[in-house]
Coordinates of C-alpha atoms and ligand atoms in Angstrom, one line a residue:
X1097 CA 59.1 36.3 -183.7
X1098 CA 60.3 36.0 -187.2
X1099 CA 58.1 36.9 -190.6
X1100 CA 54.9 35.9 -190.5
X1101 CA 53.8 32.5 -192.4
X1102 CA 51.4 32.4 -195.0
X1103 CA 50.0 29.5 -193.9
X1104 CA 46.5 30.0 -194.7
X1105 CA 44.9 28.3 -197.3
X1106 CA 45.8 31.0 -200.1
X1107 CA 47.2 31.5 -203.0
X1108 CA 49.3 33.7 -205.1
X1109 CA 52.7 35.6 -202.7
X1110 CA 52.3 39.3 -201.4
X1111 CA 49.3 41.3 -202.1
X1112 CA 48.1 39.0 -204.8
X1113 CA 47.1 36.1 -202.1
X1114 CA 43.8 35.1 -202.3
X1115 CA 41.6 32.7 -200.4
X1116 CA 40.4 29.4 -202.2
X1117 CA 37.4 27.1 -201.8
X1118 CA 39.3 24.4 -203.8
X1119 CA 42.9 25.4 -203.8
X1120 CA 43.7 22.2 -205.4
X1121 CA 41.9 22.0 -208.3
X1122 CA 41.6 25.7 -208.7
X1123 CA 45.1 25.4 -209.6
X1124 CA 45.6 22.4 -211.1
X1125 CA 48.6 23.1 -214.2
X1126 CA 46.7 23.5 -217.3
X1127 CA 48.6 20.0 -218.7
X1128 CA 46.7 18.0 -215.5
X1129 CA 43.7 20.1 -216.5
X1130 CA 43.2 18.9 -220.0
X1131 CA 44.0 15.1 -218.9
X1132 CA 41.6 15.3 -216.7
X1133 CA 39.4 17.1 -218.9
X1134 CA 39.7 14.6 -221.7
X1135 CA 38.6 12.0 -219.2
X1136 CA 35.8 13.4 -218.3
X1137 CA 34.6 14.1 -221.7
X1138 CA 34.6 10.6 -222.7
X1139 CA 32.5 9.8 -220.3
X1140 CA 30.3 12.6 -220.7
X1141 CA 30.1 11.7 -224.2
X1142 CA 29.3 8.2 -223.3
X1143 CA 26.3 8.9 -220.9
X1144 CA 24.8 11.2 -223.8
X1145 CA 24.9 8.4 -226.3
X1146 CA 24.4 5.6 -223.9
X1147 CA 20.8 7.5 -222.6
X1148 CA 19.5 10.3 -225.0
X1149 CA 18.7 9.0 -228.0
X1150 CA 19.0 12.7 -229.8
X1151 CA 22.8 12.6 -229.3
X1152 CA 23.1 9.0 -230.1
X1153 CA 21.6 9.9 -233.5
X1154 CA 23.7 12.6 -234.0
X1155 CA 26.9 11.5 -233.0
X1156 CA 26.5 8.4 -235.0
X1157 CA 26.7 10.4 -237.9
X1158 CA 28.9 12.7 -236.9
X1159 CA 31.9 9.9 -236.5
X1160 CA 32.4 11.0 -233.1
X1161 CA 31.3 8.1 -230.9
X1162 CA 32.8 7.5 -227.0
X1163 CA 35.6 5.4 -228.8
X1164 CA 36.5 8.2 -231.1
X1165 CA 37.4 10.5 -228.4
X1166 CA 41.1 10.5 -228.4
X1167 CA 41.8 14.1 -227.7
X1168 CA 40.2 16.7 -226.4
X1169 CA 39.8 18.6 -230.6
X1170 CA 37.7 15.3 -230.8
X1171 CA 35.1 17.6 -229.8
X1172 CA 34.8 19.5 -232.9
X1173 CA 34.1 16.9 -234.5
X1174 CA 30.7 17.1 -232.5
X1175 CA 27.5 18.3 -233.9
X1176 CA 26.1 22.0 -231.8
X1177 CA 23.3 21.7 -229.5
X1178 CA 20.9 24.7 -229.5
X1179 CA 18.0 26.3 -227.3
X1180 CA 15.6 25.2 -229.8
X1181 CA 16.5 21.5 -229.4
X1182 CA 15.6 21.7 -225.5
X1183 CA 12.1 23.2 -226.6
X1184 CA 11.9 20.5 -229.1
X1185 CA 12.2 17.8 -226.9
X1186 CA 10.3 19.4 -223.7
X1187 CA 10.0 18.5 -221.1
X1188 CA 12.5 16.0 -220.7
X1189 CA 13.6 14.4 -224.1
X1190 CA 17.0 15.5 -223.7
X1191 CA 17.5 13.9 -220.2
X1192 CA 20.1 10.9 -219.7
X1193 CA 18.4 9.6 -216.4
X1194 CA 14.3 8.5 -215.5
X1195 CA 12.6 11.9 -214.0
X1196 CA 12.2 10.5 -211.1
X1197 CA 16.0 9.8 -210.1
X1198 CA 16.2 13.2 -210.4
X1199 CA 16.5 15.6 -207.5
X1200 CA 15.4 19.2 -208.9
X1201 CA 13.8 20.5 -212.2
X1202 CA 14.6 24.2 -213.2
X1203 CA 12.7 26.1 -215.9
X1204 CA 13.1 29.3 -217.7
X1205 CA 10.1 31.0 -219.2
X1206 CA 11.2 31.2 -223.2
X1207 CA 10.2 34.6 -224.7
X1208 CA 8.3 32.4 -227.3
X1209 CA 6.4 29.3 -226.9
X1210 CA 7.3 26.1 -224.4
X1211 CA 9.8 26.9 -221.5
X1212 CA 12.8 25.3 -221.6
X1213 CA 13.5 22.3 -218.9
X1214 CA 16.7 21.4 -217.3
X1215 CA 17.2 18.9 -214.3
X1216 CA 19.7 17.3 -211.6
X1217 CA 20.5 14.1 -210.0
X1218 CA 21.9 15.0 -206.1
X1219 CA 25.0 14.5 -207.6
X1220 CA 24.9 17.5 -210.1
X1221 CA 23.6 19.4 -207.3
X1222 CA 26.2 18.9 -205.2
X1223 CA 28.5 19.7 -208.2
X1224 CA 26.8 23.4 -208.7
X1225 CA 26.6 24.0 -204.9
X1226 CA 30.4 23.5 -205.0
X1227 CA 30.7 25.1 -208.0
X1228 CA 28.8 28.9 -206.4
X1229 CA 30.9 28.2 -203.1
X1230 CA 34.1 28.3 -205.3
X1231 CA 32.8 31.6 -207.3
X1232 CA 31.6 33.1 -204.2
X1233 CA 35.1 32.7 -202.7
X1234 CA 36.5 33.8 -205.7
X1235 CA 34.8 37.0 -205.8
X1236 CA 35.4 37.8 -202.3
X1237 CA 33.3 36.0 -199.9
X1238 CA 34.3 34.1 -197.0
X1239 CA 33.0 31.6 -194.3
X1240 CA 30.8 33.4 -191.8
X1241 CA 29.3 36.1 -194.3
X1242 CA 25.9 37.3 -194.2
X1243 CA 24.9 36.8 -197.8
X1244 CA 21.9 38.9 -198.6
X1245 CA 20.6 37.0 -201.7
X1246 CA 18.3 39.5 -203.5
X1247 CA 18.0 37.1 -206.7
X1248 CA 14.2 35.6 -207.5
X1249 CA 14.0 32.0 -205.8
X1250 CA 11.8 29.7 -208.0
X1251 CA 12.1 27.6 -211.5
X1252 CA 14.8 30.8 -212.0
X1253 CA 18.1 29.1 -211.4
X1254 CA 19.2 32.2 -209.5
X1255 CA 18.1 32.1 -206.2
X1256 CA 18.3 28.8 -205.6
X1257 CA 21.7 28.5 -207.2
X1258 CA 22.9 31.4 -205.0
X1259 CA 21.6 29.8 -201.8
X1260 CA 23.2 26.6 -201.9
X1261 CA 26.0 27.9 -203.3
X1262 CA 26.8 30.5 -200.2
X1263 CA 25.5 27.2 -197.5
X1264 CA 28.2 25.3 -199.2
X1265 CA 31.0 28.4 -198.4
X1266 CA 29.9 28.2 -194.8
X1267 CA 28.2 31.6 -195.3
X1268 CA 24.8 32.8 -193.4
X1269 CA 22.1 33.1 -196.3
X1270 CA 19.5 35.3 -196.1
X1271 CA 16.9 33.8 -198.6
X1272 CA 15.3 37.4 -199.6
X1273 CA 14.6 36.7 -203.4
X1274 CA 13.5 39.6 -205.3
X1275 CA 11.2 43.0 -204.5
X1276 CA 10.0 44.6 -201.5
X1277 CA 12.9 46.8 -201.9
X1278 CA 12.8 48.6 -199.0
X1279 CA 12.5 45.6 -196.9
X1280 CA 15.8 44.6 -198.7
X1281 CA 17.8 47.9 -197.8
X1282 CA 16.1 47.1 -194.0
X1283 CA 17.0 44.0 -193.7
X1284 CA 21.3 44.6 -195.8
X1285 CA 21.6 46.9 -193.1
X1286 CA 19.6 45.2 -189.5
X1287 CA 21.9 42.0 -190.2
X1288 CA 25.0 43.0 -191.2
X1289 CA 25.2 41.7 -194.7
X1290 CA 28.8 41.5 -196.1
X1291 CA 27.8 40.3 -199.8
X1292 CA 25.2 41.1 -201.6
X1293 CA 23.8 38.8 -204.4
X1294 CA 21.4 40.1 -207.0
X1295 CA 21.1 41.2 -211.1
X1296 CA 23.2 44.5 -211.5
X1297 CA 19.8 46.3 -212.6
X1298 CA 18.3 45.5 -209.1
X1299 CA 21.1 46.1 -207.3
X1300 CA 21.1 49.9 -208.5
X1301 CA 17.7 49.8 -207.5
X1302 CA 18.1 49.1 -204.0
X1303 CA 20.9 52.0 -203.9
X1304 CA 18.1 53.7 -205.1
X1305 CA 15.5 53.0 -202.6
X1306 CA 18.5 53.5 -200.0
X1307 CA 18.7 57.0 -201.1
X1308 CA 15.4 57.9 -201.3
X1309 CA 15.2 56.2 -197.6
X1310 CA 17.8 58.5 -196.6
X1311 CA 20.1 55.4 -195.4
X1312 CA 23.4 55.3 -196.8
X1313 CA 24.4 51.5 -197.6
X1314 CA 28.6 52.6 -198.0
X1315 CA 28.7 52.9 -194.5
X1316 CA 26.7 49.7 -194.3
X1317 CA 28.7 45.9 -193.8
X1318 CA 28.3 45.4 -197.7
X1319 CA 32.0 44.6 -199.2
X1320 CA 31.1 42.0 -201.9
X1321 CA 28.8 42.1 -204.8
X1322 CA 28.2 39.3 -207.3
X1323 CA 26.1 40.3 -210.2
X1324 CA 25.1 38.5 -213.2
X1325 CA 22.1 37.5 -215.2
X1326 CA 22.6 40.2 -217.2
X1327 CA 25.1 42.0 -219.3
X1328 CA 26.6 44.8 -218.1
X1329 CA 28.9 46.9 -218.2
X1330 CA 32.3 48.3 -216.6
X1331 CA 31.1 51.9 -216.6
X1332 CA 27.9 50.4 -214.3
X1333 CA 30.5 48.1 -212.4
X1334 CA 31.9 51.3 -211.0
X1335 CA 28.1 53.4 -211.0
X1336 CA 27.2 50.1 -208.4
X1337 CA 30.6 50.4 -206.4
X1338 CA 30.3 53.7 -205.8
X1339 CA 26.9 53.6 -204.7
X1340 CA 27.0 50.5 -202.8
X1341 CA 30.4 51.1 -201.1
X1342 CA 31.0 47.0 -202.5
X1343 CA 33.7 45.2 -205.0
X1344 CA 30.7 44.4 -207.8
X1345 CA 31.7 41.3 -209.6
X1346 CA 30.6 40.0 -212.5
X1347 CA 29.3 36.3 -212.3
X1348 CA 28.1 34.2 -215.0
X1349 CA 26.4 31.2 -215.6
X1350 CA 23.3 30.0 -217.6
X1351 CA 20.4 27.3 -216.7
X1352 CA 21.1 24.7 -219.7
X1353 CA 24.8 24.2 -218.7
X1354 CA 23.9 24.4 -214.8
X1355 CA 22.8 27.9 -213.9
X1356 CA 24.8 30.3 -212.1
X1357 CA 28.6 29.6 -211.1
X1358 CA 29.9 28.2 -214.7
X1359 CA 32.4 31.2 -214.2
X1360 CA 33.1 33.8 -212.0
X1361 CA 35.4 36.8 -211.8
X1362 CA 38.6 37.0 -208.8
X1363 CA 39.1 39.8 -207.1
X1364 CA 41.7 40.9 -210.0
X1365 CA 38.8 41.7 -212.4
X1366 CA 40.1 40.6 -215.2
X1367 CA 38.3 38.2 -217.2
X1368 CA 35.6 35.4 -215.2
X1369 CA 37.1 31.9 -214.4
X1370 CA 35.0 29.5 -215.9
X1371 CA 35.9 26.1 -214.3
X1372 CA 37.2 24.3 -216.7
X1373 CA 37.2 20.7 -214.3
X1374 CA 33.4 20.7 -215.0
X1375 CA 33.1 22.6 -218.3
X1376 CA 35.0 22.6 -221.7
X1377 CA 35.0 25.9 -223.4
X1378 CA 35.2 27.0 -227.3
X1379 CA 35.0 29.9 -228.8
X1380 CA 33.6 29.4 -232.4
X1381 CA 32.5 32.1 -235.3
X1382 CA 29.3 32.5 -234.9
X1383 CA 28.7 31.8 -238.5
X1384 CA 31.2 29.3 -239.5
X1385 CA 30.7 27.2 -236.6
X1386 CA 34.7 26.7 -236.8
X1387 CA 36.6 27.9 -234.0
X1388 CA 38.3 31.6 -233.4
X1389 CA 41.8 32.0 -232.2
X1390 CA 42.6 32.3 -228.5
X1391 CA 42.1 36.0 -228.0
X1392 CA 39.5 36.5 -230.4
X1393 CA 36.1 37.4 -230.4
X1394 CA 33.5 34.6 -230.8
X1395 CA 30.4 32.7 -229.4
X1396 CA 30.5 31.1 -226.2
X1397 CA 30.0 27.1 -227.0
X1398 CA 30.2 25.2 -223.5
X1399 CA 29.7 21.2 -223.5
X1400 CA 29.5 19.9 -219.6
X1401 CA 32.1 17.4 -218.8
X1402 CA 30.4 15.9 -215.1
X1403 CA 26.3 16.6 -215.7
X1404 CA 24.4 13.4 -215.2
X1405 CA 21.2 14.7 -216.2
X1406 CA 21.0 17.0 -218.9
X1407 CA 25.4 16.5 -220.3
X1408 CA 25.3 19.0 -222.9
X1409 CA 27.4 18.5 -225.8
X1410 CA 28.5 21.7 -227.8
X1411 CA 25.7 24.4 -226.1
X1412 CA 25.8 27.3 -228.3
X1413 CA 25.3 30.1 -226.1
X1414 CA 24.5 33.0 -228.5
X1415 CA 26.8 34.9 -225.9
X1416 CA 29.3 36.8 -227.6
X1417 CA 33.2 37.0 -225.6
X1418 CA 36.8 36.0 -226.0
X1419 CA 38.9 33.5 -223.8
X1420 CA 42.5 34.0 -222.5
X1421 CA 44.5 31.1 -220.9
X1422 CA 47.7 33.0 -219.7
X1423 CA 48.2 33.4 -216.1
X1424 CA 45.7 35.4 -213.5
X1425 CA 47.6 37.2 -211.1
X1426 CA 44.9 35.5 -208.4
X1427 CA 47.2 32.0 -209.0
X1428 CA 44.1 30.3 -210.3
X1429 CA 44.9 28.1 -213.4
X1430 CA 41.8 27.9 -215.3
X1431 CA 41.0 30.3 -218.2
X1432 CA 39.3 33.8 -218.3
X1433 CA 36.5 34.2 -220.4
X1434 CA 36.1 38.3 -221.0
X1435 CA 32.8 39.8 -219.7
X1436 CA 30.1 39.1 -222.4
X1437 CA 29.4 42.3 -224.4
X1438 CA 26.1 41.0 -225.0
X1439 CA 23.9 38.3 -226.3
X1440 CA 23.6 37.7 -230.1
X1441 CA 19.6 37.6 -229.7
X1442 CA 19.9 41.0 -228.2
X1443 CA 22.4 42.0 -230.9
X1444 CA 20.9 45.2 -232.7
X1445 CA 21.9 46.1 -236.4
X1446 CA 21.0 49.9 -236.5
X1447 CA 21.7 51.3 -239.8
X1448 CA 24.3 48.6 -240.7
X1449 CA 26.8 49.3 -237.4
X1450 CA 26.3 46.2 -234.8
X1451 CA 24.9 47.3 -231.6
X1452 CA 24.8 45.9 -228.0
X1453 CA 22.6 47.5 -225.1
X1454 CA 25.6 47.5 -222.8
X1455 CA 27.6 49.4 -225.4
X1456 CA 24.7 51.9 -225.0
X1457 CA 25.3 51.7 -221.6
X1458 CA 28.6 52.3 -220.9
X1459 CA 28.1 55.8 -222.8
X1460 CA 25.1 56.2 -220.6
X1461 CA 26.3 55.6 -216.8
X1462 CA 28.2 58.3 -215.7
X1463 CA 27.1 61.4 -217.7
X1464 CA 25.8 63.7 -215.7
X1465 CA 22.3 65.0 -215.2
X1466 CA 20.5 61.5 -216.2
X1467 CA 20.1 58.1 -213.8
X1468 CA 21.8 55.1 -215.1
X1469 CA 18.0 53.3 -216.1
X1470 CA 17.0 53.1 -219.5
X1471 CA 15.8 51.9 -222.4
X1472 CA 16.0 51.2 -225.9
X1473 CA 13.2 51.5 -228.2
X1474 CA 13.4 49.9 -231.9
X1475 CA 11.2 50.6 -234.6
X1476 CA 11.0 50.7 -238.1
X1477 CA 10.6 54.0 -240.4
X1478 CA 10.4 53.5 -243.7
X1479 CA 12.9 50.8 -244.6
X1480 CA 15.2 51.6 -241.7
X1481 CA 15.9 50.6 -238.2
X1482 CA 15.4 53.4 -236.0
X1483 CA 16.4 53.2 -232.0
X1484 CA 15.3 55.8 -229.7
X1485 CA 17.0 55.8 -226.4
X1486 CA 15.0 56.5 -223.4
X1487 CA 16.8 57.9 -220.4
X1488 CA 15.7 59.4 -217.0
X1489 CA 16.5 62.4 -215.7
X1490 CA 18.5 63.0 -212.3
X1491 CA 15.7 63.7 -209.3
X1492 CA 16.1 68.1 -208.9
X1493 CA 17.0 68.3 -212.8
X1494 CA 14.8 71.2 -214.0
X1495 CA 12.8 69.7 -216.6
X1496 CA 13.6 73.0 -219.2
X1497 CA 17.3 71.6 -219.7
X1498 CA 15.8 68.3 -220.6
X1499 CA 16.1 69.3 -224.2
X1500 CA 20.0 70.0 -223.6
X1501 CA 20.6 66.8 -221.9
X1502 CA 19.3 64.6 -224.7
X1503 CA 21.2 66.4 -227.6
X1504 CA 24.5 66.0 -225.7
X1505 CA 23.4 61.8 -225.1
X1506 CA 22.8 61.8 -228.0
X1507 CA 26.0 63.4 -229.6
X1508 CA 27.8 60.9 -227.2
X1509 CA 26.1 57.9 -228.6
X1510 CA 27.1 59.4 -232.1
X1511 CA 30.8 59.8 -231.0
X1512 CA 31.7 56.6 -229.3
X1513 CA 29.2 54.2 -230.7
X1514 CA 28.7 55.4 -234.5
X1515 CA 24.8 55.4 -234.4
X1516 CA 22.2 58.2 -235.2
X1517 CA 19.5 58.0 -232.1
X1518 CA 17.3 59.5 -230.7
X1519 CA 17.0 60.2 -227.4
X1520 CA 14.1 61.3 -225.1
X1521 CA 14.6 61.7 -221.4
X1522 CA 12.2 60.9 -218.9
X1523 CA 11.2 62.0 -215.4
X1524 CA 12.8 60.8 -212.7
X1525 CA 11.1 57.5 -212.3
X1526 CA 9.3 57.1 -215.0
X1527 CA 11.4 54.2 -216.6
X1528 CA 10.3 50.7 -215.1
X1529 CA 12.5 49.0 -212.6
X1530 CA 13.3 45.3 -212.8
X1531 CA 12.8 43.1 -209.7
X1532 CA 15.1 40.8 -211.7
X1533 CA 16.5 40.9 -215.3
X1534 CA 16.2 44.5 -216.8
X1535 CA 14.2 44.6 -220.0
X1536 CA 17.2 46.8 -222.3
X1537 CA 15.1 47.3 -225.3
X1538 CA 11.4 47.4 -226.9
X1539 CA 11.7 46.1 -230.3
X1540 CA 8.2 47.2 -231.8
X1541 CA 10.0 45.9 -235.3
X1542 CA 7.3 43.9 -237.3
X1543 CA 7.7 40.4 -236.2
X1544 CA 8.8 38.5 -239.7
X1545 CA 6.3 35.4 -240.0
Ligands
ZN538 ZN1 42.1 35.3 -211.1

């Protein structure tokens, strides 16, 4: 026999050949992207102004009517959409179909005052099941894989977005949702899970319960982690991977563009693929509102180009990245948006220097002596901010070098970040564990009126 064919559905020559869920659009030539992009736009810019009377407004006076859109800059032209306008006009002002031609109604429980509602036709369902089949593949998972998803099923867009998602791939779900941890560590290793689906905060909380439990879940079937919800960082992509014995990739999505799946890392690592057939992306100073160079850093601004429901024109996402469009070594076509350092809500200004939990983080995971959960405590003193980071100590760390340990985090923190803290640790424990999102920081600031 001669060489062997690659004549499976992959992508990419040599080591860098990767399995697709959509080969053909996942690698579409950027030109074909943007035609089709532009397309899709005007009509996404139609059913906003034809059915939501918000954007009609608003684009009237913008000058940027369906018939202006000639190119796909048109869209700066746009006005932004924000969080605040979805709470303005809850539940469903911002809807372009009747609630009842919808299919499903997700909610996420706003910090302060009314939730914010998002919907879907059975359209815009199939869309995002398609849309977490072709991230799962992405990261790593295949047809036939237990996926063990540990994210919370209800108005959260996680669990549900997860599930159909892997059903969609072909995959075996196992509809866990979040807590009874010890179940979950049971159950990854009585069935054979291959991927594992869950916040990075909770995933390092079942490696901890596996521990304790004296199971080790390396030599378990787990090979695929995809983790998001959160921001995290590289320093906990390798704590997780080491742990786990799993590739961790990052996975990202939010609920008022479509929940999870918006963009998804390959197994290269480099930067998430957000699909650009369903969503345009900008990158835009925060404060400005004009856009940054390819390559800088800038807020996320998304505007869905195939949502029937809830189109979204110019969603600001507070989340703070950068964008490259050269080639992925994967062979997929559509750009990399770099892992979010954080969220500009949960930006902290300490002392004048710009501060993101995940920066703290990275510092954190992997010193020795203290367990990568923690927390960030803000107050003020006087005038000034002042943070106060609460580690835990590693279980057997005799509590007399406690002391120790927290001068050298906090010399660290001074070293790589450029911020005066203070740092207490804790007993092993003693720091609360998330079932879903990790709460980074306690901001006992006065609340300005
Ligand atoms: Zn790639």
């Amino acid at each position: 026999m001669g060489a062997t064919t690659m004549m499976e559905v992959g992508l990419g020559t040599g080591a860098a050949m990767r399995y697709c869920f959509q080969p053909d659009v996942e690698t579409l030539p950027r030109e074909r992207l943007a035609d089709l992009q532009l397309e899709r736009l005007r009509a996404t810019v139609r059913n906003a102004y034809d059915n939501v009377p918000f954007h009609r407004a608003r684009l009237q006076k913008s000058g940027a009517t369906p018939d202006d859109i000639r190119s796909l800059d048109a869209v700066r032209r746009m006005p932004f959409t924000l969080k605040s306008d979805l709470r303005d006009h809850y539940p469903f002002g911002l809807f372009a179909r009747p609630v009842n031609a919808l299919a499903r109604l997700h909610a996420s429980s706003g910090t302060t005052g009314k939730p914010t509602v998002v919907g879907y036709t059975p359209d815009d369902l199939t869309t995002w099941a398609e849309l977490m089949a072709r991230s799962m593949a992405c990261a790593g998972a295949r047809p036939g894989d237990i996926v063990h998803n540990a994210y919370g099923y209800g108005l959260f867009t996680g669990g549900l977005g997860a599930h159909y998602g892997a059903e969609r791939l072909g995959a075996v779900v196992v509809p866990m949702s979040g807590g009874s941890t010890e179940r979950q560590v049971a159950l990854i290793v009585d069935f054979g899970a291959r991927v594992l689906c869950a916040t990075p905060s909770y995933a390092l909380a079942i490696a901890e319960v596996a521990e304790k439990q004296g199971v080790d879940l390396r030599q378990s079937a787990l090979k695929v982690g995809l983790f998001g919800a959160e921001p995290w960082s590289d320093a906990m992509r390798r704590e997780i991977e080491a742990r786990l014995g799993l590739s961790a990739v990052d996975i990202y999505g939010l609920s008022e563009i479509m929940g999870p799946g918006v963009a998804c890392e390959c197994e290269c690592k480099a930067g998430l693929h957000g699909w650009e057939d369903h969503f345009l992306f900008e990158v835009i100073d925060p404060d400005s509102g004009e856009a940054v160079p390819e390559g800088q850093l800038g807020e996320l601004v998304i505007t869905t180009l195939t949502k029937q429901a809830l189109p979204m024109l110019r969603y600001r996402t507070r989340d703070i990245t950068k964008v490259t469009t050269t080639p992925c070594e994967c062979g997929r076509t559509h750009l990399r948006i770099l892992r979010i350092t954080g969220r500009n809500d949960d930006m902290l200004i300490i002392r004048g220097v710009n501060v993101y939990p995940s920066q703290v983080e990275a510092v954190l995971v992997g010193l020795p002596d203290i367990a990568p959960h923690y927390q960030l405590v803000v107050e003020r003193r006087g005038s000034l901010d002042a943070v106060t980071v609460e580690v835990e100590a590693q279980p057997g760390t005799e509590p007399h070098v406690y002391d120790r340990i927290a001068q050298r985090v906090a010399h660290h923190i001074k070293s790589l970040i450029g911020i005066t803290a203070d740092v207490e640790v804790k007993q092993p424990g003693e720091i609360p564990r998330s079932q879903g999102k990790a709460v980074r920081v306690r901001d006992l600031r006065p609340k300005a009126n």
